[in-house]
Short mmCIF file of C-alpha atoms in Angstrom, two decimals:
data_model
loop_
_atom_site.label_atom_id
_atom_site.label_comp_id
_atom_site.label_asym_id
_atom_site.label_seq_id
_atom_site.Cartn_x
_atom_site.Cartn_y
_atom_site.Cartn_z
CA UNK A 969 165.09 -85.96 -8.26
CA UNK A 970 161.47 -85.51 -8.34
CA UNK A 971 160.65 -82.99 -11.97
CA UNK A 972 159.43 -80.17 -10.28
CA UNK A 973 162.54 -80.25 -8.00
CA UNK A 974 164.35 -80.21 -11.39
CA UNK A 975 162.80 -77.32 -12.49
CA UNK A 976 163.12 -75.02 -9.05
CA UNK A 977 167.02 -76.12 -9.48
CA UNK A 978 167.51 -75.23 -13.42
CA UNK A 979 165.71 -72.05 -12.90
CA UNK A 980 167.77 -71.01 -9.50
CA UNK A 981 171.02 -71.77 -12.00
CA UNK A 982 169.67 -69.30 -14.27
CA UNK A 983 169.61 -66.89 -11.31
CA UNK A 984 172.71 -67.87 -9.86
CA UNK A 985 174.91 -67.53 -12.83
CA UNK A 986 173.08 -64.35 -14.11
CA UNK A 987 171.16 -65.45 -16.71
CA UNK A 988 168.16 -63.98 -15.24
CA UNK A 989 168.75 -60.57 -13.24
CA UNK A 990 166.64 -59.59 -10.99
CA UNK A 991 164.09 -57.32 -12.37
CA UNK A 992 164.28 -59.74 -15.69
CA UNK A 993 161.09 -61.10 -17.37
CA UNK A 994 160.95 -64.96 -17.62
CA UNK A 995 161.11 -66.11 -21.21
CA UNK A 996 157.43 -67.43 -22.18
CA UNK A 997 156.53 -70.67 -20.60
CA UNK A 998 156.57 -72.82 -23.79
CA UNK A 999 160.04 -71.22 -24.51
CA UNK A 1000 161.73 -71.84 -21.42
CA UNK A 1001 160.16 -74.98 -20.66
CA UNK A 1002 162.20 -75.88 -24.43
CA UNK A 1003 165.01 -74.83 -23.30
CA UNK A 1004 165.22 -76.39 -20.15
CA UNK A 1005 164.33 -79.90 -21.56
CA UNK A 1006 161.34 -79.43 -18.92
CA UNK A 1007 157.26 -80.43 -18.99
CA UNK A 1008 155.26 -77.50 -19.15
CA UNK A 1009 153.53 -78.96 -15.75
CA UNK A 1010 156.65 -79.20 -13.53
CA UNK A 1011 157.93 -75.67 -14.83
CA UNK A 1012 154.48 -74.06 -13.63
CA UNK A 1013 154.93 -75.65 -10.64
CA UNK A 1014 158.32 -74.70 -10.12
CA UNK A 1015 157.15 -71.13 -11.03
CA UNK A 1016 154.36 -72.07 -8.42
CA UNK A 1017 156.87 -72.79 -5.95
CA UNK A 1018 159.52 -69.87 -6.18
CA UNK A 1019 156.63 -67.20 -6.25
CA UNK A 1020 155.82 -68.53 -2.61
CA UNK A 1021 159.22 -67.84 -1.53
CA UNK A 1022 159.69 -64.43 -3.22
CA UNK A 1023 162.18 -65.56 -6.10
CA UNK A 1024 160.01 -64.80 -8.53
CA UNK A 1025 156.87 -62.25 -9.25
CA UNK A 1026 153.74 -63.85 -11.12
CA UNK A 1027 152.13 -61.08 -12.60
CA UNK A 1028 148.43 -62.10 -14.28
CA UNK A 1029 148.35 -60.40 -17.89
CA UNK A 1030 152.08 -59.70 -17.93
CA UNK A 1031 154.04 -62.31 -17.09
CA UNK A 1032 156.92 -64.06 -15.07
CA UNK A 1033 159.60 -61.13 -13.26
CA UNK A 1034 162.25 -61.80 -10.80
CA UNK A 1035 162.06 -60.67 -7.90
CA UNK A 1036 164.43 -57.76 -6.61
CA UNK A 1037 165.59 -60.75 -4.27
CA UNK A 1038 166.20 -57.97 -1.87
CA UNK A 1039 167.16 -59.79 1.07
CA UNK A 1040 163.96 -58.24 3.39
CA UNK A 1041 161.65 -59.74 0.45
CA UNK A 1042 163.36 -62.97 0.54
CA UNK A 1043 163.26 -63.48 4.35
CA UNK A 1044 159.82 -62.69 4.73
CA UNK A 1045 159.26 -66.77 4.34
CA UNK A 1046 161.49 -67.21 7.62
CA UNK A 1047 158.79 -65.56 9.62
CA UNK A 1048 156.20 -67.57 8.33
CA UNK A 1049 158.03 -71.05 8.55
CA UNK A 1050 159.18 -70.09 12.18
CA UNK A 1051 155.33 -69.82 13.47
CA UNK A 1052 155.10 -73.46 13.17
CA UNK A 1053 157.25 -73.98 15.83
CA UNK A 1054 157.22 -75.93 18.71
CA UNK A 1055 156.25 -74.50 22.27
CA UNK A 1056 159.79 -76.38 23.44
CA UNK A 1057 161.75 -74.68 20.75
CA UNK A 1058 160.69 -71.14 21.75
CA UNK A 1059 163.95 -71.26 23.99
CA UNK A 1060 165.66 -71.77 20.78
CA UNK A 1061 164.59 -69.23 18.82
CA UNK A 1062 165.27 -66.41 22.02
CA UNK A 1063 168.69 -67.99 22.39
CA UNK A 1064 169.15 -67.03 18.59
CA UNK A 1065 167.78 -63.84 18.84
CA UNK A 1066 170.25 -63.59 22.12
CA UNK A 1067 173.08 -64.10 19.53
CA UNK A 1068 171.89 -61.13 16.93
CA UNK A 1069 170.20 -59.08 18.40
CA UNK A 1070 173.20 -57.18 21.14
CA UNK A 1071 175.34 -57.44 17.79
CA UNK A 1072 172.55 -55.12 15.96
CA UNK A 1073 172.55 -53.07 18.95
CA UNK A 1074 176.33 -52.47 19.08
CA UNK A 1075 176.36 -51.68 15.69
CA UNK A 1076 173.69 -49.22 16.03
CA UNK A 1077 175.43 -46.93 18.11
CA UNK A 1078 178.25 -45.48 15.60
CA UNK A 1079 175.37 -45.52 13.25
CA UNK A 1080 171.90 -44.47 14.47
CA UNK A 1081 170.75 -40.53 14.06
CA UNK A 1082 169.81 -37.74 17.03
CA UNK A 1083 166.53 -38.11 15.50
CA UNK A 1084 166.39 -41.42 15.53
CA UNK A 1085 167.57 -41.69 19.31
CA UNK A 1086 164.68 -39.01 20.07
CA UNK A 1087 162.25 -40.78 18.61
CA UNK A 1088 162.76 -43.73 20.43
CA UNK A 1089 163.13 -41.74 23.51
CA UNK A 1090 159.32 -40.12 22.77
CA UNK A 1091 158.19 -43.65 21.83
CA UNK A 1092 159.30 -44.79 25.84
CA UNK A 1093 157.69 -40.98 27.16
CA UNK A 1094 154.16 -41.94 25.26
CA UNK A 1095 154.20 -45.38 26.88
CA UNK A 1096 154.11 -44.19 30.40
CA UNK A 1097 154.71 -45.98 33.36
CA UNK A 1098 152.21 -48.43 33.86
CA UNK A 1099 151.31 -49.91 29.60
CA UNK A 1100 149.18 -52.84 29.23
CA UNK A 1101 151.05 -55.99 28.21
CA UNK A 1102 149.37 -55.76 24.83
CA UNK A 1103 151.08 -51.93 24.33
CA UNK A 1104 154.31 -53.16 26.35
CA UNK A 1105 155.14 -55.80 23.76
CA UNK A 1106 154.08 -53.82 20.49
CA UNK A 1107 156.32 -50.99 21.86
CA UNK A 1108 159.28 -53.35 22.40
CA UNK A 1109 159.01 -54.61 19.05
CA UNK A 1110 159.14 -51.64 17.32
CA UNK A 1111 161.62 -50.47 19.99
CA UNK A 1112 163.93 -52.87 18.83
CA UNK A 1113 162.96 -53.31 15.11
CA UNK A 1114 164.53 -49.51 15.14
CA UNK A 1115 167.51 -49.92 16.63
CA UNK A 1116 168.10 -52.87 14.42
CA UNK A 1117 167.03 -50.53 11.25
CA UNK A 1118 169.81 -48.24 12.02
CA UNK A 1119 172.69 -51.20 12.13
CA UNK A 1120 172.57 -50.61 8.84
CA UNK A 1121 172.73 -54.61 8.15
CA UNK A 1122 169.17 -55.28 6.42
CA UNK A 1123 169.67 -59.26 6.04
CA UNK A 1124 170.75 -58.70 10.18
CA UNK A 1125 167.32 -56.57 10.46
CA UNK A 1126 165.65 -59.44 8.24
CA UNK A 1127 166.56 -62.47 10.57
CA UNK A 1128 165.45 -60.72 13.56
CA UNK A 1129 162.11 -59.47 12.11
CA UNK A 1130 161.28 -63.34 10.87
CA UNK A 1131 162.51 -64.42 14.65
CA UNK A 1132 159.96 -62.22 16.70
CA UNK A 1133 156.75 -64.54 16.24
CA UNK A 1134 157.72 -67.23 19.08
CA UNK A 1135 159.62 -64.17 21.24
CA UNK A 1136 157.00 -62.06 20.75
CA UNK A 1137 154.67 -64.81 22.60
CA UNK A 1138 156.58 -65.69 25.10
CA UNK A 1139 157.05 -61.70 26.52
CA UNK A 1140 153.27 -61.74 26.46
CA UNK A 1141 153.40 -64.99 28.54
CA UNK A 1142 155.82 -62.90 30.91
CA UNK A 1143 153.86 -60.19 31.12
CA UNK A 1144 150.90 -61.88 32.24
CA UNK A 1145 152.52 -64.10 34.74
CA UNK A 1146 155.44 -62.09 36.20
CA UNK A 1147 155.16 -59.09 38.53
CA UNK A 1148 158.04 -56.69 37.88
CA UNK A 1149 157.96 -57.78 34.11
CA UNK A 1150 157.02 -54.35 32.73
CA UNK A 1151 158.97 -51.70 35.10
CA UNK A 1152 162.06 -54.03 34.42
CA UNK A 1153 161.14 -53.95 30.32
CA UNK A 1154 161.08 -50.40 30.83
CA UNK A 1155 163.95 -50.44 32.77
CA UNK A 1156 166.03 -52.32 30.46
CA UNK A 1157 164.97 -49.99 27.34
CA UNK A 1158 165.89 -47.05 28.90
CA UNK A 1159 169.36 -48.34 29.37
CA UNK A 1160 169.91 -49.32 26.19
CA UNK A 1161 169.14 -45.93 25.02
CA UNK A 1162 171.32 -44.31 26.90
CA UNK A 1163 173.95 -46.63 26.07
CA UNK A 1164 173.49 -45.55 22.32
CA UNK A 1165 173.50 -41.68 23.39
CA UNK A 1166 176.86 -42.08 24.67
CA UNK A 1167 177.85 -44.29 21.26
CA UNK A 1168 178.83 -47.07 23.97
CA UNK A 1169 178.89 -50.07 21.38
CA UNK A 1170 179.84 -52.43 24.82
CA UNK A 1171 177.71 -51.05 26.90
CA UNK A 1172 175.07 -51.26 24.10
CA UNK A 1173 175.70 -54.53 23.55
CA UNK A 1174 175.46 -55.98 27.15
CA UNK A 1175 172.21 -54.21 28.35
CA UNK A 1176 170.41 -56.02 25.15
CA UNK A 1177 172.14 -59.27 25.89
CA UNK A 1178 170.78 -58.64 29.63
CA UNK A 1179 167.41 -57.77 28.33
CA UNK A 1180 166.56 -60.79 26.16
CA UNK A 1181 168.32 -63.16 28.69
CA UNK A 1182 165.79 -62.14 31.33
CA UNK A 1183 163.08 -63.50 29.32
CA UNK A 1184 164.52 -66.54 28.26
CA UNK A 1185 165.81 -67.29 32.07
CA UNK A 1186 162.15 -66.76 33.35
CA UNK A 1187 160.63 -68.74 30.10
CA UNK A 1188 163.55 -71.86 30.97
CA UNK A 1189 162.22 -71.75 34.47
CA UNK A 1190 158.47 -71.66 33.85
CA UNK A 1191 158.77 -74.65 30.81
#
């Protein structure tokens, strides 16, 4: 095992056993290097390493924190590892997000507020009828970022955020090159709202299934 892969691993069992809590202030690098039987070099770039991920907080002046290693902070890498992907793998990612994302939705509905329901329901008003592709697609996204917000399931909400960069792309793609793409969009949201007015977790459940298979059928046929 390479040293600095040493180091990531004696510092994640410190983390995993609850030697360090999240919050916690790393002992001082000459310290914990002696204690770990490691160089000073392939601790700081261990250190290096977990900051990138969100493990752990370097903090000029201060020091070395954990990180809350709330799972939102911690999946935040996903998002960036997933925009090196592949133009042939986009069908991969949707048919992941095909998975989660009606799950979310039915879980939504036993959860998400009046409030919450009316926003979204002003959100679709202010769009109108006939949105650009650019306001279609930022719309969706938050349209669906909210109803996966009120699931209640942040590492659910966490996944989905980190899988919207190729998605997000190929709706764009769709809007551009397919006719009825944004009346059926708008369509498609307004029947999942109602769905979670009437706290229909099946219903729910099936027009988001419907919604993100209609991209990925038109992306499978175009590729």
């Amino acid at each position: 095992m390479a040293v600095t892969d040493e180091a990531i691993e004696k510092i994640k069992g410190m983390i995993v056993s609850g030697a360090l809590r999240p919050g916690d202030r790393l002992p001082k690098e000459s310290e914990l290097a002696s204690e770990l039987g490691l160089s000073r070099n392939s601790l700081r770039e261990a250190v290096r390493a977990l900051s990138l991920i969100r493990i752990l907080d370097v903090r000029q002046g201060d020091g070395t924190y954990v990180t809350s290693l709330d799972p939102q902070l911690l999946l935040e890498a996903l998002s960036f590892v997933v925009d090196f992907h592949r133009d042939d793998t986009v069908l991969e990612f949707l048919a992941v997000r095909r998975i989660l994302e009606p799950a979310a939705t039915a879980m939504a509905t036993s959860r998400i507020s009046e409030a919450e329901l009316d926003a979204l329901g002003a959100q679709l008003d202010a769009l109108g009828t006939e949105p650009s592709v650019e306001e279609l697609v930022a719309a969706d996204l938050e349209f669906h970022r909210g109803i996966v917000q009120s699931s209640g399931n942040s590492v659910l909400c966490s996944l989905l955020d980190g899988l919207s960069g190729p998605t997000t792309r190929a709706r764009v793609w769709r809007g551009l090159t397919q006719e009825d793409a944004v009346s059926r969009t708008l369509h498609e949201h307004r029947a999942i709202l109602a769905a979670l007015r009437d706290r229909d977790a099946e219903a729910a459940r099936s027009w988001a299934t419907v919604h993100i298979a209609s991209v990925e059928q038109w992306l499978r046929s175009t590729l």
